[in-house]
mmCIF file of C-alpha atoms in Angstrom:
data_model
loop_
_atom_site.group_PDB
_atom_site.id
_atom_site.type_symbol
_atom_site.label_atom_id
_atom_site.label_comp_id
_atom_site.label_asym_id
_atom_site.label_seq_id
_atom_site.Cartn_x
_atom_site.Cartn_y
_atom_site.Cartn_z
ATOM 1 C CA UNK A 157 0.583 -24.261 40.975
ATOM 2 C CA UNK A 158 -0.070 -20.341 40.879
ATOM 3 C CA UNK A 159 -2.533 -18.713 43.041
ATOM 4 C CA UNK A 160 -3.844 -15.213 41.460
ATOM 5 C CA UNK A 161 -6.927 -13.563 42.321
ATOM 6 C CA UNK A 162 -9.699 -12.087 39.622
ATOM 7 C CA UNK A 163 -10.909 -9.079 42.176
ATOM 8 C CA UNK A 164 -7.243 -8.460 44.451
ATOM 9 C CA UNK A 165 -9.500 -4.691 45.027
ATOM 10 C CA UNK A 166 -11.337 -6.830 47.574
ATOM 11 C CA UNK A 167 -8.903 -7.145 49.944
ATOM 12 C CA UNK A 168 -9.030 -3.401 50.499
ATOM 13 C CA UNK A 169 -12.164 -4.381 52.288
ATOM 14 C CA UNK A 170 -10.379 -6.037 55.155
ATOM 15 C CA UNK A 171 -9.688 -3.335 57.920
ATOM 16 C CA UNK A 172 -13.388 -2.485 57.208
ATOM 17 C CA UNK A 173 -14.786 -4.172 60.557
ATOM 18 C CA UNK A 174 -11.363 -2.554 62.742
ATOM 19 C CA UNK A 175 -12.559 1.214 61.011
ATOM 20 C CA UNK A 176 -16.248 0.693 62.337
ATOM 21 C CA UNK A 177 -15.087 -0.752 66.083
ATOM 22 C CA UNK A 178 -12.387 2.464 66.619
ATOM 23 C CA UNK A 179 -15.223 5.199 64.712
ATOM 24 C CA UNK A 180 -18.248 3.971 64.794
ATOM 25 C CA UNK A 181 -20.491 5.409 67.857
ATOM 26 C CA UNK A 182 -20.840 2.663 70.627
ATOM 27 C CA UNK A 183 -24.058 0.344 70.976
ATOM 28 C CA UNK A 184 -25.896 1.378 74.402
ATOM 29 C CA UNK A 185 -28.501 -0.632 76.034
ATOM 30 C CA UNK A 186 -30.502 0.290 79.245
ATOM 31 C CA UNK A 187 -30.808 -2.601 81.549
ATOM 32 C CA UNK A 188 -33.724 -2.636 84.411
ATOM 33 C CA UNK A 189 -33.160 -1.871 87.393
ATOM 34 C CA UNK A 190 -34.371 -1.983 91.449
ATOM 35 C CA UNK A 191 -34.864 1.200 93.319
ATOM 36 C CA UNK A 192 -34.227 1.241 97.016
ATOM 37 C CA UNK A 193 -34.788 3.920 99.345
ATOM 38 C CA UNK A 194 -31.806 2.613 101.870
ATOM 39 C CA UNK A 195 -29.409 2.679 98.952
ATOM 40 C CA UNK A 196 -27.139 5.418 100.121
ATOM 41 C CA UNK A 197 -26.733 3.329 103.565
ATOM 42 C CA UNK A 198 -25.336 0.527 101.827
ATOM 43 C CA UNK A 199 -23.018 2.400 99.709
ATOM 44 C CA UNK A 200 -22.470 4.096 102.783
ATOM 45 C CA UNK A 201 -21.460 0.757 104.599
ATOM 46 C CA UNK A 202 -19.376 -0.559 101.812
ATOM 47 C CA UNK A 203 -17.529 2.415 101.396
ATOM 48 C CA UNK A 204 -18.390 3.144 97.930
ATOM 49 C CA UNK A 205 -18.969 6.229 96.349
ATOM 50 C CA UNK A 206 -21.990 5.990 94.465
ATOM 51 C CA UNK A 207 -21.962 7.663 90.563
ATOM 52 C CA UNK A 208 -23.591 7.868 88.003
ATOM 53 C CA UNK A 209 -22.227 6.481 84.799
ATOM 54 C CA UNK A 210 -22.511 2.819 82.708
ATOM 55 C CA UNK A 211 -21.265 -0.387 82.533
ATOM 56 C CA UNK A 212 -18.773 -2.159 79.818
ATOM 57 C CA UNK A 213 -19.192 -5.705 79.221
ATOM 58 C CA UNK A 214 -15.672 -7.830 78.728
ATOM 59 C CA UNK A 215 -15.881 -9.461 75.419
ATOM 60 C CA UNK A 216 -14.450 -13.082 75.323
ATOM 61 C CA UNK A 217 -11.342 -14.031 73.301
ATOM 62 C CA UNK A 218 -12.631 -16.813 71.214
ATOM 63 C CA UNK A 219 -15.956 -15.238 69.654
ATOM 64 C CA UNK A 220 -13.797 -12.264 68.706
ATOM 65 C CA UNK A 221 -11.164 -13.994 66.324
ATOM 66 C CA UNK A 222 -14.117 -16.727 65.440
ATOM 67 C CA UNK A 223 -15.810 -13.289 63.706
ATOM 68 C CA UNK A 224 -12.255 -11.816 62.207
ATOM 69 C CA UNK A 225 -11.861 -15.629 61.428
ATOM 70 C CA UNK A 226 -15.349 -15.050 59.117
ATOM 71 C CA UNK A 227 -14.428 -11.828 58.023
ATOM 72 C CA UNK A 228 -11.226 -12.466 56.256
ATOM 73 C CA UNK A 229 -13.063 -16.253 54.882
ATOM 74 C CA UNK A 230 -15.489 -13.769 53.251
ATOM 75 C CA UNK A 231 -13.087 -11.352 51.832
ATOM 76 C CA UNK A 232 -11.134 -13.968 50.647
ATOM 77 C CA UNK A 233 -13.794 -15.613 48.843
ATOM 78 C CA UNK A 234 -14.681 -12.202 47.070
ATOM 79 C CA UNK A 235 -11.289 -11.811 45.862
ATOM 80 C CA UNK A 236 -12.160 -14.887 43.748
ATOM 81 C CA UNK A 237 -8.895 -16.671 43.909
ATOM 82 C CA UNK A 238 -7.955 -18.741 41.005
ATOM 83 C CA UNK A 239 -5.958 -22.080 40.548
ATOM 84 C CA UNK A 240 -3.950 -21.201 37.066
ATOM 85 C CA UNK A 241 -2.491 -24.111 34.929
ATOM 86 C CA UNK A 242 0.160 -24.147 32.922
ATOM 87 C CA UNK A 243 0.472 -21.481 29.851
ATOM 88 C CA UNK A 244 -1.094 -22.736 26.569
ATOM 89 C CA UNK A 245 0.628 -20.801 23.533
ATOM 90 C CA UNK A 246 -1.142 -21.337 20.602
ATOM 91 C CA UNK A 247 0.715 -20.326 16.719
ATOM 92 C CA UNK A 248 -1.408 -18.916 14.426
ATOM 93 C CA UNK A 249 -0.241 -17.862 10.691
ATOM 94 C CA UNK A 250 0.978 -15.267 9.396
ATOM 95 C CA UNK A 251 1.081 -15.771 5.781
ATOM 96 C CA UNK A 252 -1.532 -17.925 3.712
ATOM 97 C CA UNK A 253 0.356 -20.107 0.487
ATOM 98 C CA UNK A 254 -2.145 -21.561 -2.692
ATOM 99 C CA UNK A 255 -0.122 -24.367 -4.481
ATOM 100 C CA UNK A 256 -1.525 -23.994 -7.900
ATOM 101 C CA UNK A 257 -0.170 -27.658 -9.677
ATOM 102 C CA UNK A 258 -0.364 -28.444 -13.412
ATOM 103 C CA UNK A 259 -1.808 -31.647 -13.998
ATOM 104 C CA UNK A 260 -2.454 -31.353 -17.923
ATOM 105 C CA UNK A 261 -1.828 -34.539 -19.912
ATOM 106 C CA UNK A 262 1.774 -33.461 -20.508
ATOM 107 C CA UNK A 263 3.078 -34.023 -17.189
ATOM 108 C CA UNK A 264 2.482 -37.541 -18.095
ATOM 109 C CA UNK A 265 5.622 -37.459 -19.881
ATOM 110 C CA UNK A 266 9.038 -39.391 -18.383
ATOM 111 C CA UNK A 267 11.594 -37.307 -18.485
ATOM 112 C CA UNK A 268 12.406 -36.097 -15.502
ATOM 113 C CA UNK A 269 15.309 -37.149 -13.539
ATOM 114 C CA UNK A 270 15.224 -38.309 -10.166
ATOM 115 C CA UNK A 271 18.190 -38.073 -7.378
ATOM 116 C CA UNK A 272 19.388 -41.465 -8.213
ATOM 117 C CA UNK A 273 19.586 -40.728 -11.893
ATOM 118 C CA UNK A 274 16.368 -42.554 -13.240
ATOM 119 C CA UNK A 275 13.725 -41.541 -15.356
ATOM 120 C CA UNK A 276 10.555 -40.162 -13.416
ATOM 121 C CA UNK A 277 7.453 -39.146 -14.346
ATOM 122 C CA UNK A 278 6.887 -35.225 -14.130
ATOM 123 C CA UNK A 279 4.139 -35.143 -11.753
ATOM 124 C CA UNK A 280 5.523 -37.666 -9.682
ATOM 125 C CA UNK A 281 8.780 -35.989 -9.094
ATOM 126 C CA UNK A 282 6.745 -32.420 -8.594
ATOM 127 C CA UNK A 283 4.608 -34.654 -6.495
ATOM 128 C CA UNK A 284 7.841 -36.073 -3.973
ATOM 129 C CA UNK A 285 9.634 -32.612 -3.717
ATOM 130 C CA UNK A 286 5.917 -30.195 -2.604
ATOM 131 C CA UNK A 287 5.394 -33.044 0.207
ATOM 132 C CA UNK A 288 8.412 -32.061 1.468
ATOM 133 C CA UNK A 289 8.112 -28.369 1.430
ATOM 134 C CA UNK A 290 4.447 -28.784 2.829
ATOM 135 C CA UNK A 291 5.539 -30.924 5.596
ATOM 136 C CA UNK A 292 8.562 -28.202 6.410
ATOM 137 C CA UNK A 293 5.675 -25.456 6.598
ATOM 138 C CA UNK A 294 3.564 -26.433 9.572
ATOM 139 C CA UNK A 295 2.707 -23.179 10.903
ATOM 140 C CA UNK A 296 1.710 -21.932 7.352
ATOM 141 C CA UNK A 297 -2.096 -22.248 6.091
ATOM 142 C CA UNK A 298 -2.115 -23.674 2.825
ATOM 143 C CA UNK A 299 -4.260 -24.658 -0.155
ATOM 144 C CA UNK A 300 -3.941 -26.855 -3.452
ATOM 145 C CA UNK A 301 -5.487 -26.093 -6.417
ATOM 146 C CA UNK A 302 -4.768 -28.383 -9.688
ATOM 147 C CA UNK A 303 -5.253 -27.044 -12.983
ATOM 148 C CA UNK A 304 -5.686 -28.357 -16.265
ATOM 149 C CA UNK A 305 -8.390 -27.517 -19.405
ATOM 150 C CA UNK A 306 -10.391 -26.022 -15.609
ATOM 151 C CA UNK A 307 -8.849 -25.242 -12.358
ATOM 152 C CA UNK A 308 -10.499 -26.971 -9.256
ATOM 153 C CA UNK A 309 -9.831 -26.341 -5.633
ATOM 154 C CA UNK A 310 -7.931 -29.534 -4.270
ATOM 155 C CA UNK A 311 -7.679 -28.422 -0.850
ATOM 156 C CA UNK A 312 -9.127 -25.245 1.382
ATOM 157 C CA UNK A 313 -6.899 -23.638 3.413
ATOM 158 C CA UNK A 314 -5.841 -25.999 6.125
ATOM 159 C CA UNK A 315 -2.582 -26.078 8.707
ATOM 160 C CA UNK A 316 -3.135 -29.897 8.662
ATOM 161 C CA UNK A 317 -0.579 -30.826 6.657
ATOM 162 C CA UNK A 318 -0.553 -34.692 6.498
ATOM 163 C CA UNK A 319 -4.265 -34.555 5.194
ATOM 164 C CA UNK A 320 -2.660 -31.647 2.243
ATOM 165 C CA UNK A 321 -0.713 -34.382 1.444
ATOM 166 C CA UNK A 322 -3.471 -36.814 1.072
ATOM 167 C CA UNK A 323 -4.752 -34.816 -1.437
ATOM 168 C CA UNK A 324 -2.172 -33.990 -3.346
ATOM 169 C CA UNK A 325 -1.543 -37.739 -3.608
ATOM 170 C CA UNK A 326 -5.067 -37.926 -4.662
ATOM 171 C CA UNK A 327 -3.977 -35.743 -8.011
ATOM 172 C CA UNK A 328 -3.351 -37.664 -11.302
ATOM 173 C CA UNK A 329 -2.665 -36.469 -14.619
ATOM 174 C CA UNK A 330 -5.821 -35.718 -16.845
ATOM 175 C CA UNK A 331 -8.124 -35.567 -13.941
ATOM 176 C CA UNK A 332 -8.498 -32.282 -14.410
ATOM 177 C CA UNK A 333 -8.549 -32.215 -18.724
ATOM 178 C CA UNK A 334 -5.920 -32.477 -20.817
ATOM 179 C CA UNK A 335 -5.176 -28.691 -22.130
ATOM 180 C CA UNK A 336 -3.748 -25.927 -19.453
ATOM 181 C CA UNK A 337 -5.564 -22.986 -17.789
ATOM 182 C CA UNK A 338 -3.546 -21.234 -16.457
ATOM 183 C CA UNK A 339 -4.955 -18.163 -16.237
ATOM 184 C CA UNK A 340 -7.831 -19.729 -14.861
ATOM 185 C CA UNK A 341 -5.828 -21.161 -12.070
ATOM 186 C CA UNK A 342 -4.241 -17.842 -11.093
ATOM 187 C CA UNK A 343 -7.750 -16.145 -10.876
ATOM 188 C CA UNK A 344 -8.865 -19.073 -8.446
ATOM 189 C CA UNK A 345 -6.345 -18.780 -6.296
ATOM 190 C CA UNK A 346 -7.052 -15.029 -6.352
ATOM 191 C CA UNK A 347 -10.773 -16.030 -5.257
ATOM 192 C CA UNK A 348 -9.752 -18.502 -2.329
ATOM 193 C CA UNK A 349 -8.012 -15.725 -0.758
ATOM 194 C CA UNK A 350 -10.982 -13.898 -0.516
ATOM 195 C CA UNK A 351 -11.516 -16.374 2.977
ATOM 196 C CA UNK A 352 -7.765 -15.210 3.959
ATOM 197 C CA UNK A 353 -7.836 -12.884 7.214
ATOM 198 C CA UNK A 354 -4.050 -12.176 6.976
ATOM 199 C CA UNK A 355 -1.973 -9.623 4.783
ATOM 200 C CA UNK A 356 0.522 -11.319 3.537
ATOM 201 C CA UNK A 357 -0.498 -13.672 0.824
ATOM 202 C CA UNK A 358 1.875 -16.085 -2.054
ATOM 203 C CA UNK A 359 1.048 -18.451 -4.472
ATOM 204 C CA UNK A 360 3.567 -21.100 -6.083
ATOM 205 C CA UNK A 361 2.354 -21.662 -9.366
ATOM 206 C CA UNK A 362 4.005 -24.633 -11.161
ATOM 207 C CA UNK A 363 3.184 -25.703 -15.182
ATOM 208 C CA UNK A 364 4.682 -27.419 -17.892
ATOM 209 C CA UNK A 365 2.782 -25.525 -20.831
ATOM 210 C CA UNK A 366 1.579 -23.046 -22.341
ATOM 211 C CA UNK A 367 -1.655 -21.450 -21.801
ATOM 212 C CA UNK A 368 -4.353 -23.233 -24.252
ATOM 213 C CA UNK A 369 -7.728 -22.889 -22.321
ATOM 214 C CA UNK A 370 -8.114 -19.978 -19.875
ATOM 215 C CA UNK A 371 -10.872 -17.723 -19.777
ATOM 216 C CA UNK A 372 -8.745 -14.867 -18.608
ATOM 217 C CA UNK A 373 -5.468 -14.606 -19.473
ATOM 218 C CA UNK A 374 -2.826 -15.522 -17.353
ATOM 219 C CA UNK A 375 -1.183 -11.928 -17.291
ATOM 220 C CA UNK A 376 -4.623 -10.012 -16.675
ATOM 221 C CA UNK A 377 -4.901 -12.552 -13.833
ATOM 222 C CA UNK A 378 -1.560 -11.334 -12.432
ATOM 223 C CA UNK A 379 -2.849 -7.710 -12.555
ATOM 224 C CA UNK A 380 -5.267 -8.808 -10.600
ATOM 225 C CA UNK A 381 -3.120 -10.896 -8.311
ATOM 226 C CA UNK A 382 -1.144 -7.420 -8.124
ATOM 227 C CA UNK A 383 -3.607 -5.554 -7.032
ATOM 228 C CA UNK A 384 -5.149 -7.933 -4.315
ATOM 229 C CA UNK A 385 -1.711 -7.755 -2.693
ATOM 230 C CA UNK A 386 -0.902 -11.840 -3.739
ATOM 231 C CA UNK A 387 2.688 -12.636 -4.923
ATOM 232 C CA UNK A 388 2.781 -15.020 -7.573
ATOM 233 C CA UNK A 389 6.227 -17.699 -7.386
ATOM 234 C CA UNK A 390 6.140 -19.221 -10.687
ATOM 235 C CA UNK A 391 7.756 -22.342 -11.289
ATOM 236 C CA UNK A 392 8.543 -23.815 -15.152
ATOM 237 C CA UNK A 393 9.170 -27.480 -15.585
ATOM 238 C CA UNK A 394 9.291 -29.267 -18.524
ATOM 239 C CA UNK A 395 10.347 -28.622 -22.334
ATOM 240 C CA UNK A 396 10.693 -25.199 -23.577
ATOM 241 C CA UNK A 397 12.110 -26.409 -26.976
ATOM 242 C CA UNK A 398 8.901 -28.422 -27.699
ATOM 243 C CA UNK A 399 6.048 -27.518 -30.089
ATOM 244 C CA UNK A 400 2.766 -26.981 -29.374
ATOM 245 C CA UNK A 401 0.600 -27.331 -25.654
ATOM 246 C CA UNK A 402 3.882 -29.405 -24.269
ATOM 247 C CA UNK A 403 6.181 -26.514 -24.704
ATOM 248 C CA UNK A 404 6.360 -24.700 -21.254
ATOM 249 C CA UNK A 405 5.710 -20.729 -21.723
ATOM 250 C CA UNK A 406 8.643 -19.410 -19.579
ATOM 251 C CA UNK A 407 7.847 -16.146 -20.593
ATOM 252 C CA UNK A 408 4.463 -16.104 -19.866
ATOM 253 C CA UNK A 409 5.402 -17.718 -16.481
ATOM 254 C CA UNK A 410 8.487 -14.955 -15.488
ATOM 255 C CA UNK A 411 6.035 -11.748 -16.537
ATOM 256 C CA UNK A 412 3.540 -13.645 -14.269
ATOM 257 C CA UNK A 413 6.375 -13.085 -11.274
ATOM 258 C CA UNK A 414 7.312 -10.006 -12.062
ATOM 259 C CA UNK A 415 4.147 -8.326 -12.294
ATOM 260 C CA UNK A 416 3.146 -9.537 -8.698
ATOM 261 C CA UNK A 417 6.282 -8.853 -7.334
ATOM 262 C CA UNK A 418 7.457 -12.802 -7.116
ATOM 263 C CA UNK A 419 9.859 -14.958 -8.598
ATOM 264 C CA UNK A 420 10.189 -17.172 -11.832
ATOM 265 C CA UNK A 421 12.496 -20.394 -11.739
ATOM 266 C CA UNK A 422 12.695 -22.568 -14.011
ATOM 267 C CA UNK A 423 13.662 -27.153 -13.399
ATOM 268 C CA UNK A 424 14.690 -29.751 -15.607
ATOM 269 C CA UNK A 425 15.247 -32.685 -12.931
ATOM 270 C CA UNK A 426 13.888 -33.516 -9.735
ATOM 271 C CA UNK A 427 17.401 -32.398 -7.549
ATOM 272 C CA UNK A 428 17.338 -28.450 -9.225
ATOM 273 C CA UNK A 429 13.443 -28.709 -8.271
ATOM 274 C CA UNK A 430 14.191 -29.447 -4.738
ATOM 275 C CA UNK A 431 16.788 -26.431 -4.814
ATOM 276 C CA UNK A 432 13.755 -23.652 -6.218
ATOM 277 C CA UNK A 433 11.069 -25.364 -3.186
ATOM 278 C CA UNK A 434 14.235 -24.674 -1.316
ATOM 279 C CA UNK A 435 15.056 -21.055 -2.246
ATOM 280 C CA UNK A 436 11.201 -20.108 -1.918
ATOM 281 C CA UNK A 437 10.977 -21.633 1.529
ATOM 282 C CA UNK A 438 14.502 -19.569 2.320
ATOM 283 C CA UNK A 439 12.895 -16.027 0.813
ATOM 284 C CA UNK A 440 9.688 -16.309 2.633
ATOM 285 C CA UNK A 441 10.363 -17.850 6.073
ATOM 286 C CA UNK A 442 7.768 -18.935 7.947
ATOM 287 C CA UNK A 443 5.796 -16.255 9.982
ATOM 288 C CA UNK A 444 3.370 -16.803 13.211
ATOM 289 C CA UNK A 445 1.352 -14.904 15.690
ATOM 290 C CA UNK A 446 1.999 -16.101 19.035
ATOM 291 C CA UNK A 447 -0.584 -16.056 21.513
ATOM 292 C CA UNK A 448 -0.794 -17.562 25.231
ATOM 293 C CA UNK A 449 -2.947 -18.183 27.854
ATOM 294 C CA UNK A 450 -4.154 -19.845 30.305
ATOM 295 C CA UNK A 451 -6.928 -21.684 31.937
ATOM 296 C CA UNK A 452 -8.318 -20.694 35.566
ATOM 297 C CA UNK A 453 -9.937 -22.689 37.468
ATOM 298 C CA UNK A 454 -12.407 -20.815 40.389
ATOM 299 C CA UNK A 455 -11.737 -21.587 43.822
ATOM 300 C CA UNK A 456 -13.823 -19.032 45.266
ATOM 301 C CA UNK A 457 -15.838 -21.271 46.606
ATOM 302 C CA UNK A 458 -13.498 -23.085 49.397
ATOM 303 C CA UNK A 459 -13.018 -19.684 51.528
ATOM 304 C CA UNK A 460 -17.038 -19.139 51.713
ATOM 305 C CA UNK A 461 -17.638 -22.876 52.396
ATOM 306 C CA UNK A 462 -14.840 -22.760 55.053
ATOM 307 C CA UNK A 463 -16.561 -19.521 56.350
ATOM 308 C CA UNK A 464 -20.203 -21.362 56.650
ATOM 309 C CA UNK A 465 -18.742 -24.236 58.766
ATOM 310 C CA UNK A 466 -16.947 -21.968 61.220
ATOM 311 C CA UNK A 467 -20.206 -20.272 61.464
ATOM 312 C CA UNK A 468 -21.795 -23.697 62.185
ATOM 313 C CA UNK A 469 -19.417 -24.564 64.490
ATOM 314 C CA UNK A 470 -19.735 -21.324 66.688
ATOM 315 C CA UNK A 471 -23.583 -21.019 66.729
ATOM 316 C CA UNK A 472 -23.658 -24.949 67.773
ATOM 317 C CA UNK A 473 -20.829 -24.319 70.425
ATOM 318 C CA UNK A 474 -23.107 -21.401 71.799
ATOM 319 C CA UNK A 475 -26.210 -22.786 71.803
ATOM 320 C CA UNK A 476 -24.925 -25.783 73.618
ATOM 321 C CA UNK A 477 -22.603 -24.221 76.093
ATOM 322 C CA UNK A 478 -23.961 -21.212 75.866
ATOM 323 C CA UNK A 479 -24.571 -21.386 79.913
ATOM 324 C CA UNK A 480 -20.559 -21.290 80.562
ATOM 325 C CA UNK A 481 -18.797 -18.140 80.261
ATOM 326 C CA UNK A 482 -16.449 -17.780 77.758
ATOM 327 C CA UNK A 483 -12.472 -17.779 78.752
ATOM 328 C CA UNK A 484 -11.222 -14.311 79.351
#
């Protein structure tokens, strides 16, 4: 347990009461008095000298430290001393990540590979290897988006990354149209960072195709993405020797990188998609802002409530015994 105090400054208030007794002019009362007109003949017969001059009471012991007693209880309790608990450190991120994810109706397609050398659907394979990088990047904020003829927000940004997963299990092919926007996808992704706080901002773009349905094309959208600061990691999967909306623009997807000042990789199997998750996850390590503190509890009020009894206990003793005089 550690003791600290909000107002320590009050303490300088202690030798306050010794400072008035040493400086301060004394208190003087006049007491009655008798007059007699044989007064010098009884000093005379005692053999004092009479004088003038006046008369110090002795102060008891006990009332004495009852009121430094008080005094320090009272200090103490304006010092406001405070129980601390243990430090709470609390990780906040540093980077925000959008996981844009193809869904089109050519990720359908069985032809991936997976790690024990069967045929996988694409999106299922993408599906198994981003669970794993999401789950390895707990202190990162993150947000899905799935694209296919329109790009939808999947996820906000969220550091919960068991319910990102949910949702990205939620995805199926064609739930989001057949055709590809991607384009449309960047510029979204572009627009959910508008909520971002932080400066340093990626998105992992991953498609099988080329773009058919975007309302802004996807390399105007990575001026954009330029300018707002966001690198784009673009990811190719898929066919690039195939005709038509299933053959995978590579080129559209490595100027996409290199205008944002990202990276393009391209996957054919579900163990070389694994490795790119990997090398992104190596490039941009994970970044936090640390902060710590702790919680105080008040304990001001003990001292004053321990000051209020002694003063109890001394006005009861005094008005009780008050005809005894008090040990010298």
């Amino acid at each position: 347990m550690v003791i600290s105090f909000a107002a320590p400054w009050a303490f300088l208030l202690l030798p306050v009461p010794a400072v008035v007794y040493w400086f301060a002019p004394p208190y003087r009362e006049k007491a009655a008095s008798i007059r007699i007109p044989f007064f010098r003949r009884v000093a005379k017969a005692s053999g004092i000298e009479p004088r003038s001059g006046s008369s110090i009471r002795n102060r008891a012991r006990l009332p004495k430290l009852t009121i430094i007693l008080i005094w320090f209880l009272l200090v103490l309790a304006l010092a406001r001393p405070e129980r601390l608990a243990d430090p709470i450190i609390l990780e906040k991120s540093a980077r925000d990540v959008v996981l844009a994810l193809d869904i089109s109706g050519s990720m359908d397609q069985r032809d991936f590979t997976s790690t024990d050398g069967t045929p996988k659907q694409r999106l299922e394979a993408v599906k198994d290897v981003m669970r794993t990088f999401i789950s390895e990047r707990e202190s990162d904020r993150m947000a899905l988006i799935v694209f296919g003829t329109r790009a939808f927000i999947q996820a906000p940004f969220t550091q919960d990354t068991k319910s990102l997963n949910g949702f990205l299990d939620q995805t199926a092919v064609g739930m989001a149209g057949p055709n590809t926007a991607l384009g449309d996808a960047i510029g979204l992704g572009i627009r959910t960072f508008e909520s971002s706080d932080v400066d340093q901002r990626m998105m992992i773009v991953l498609s099988d195709g080329a773009d058919t349905s975007s309302r802004m094309a996807p390399i105007n959208a990575a001026a954009i993405a330029a300018e707002k600061g966001v690198a784009v990691y673009t990811i190719g999967v898929g066919d690039p020797s195939a005709t038509g909306e299933d053959r995978v623009d590579l080129q559209a997807l490595q100027d996409i990188a290199e205008r944002t000042g990202g990276q393009y990789f391209f996957a054919d199997d579900e163990e070389a998609l694994t490795d790119v998750y990997r090398q992104i996850d190596a490039q941009n390590p994970r970044i936090v802002e640390t902060q710590s503190f702790r919680q105080r509890e008040n304990l001001g009020q003990y001292p004053m409530l321990a000051a209020v009894i002694v003063i109890l206990a001394i006005s009861t003793y005094l008005s009780v015994f008050q005809h005894r005089r008090w040990p010298q």
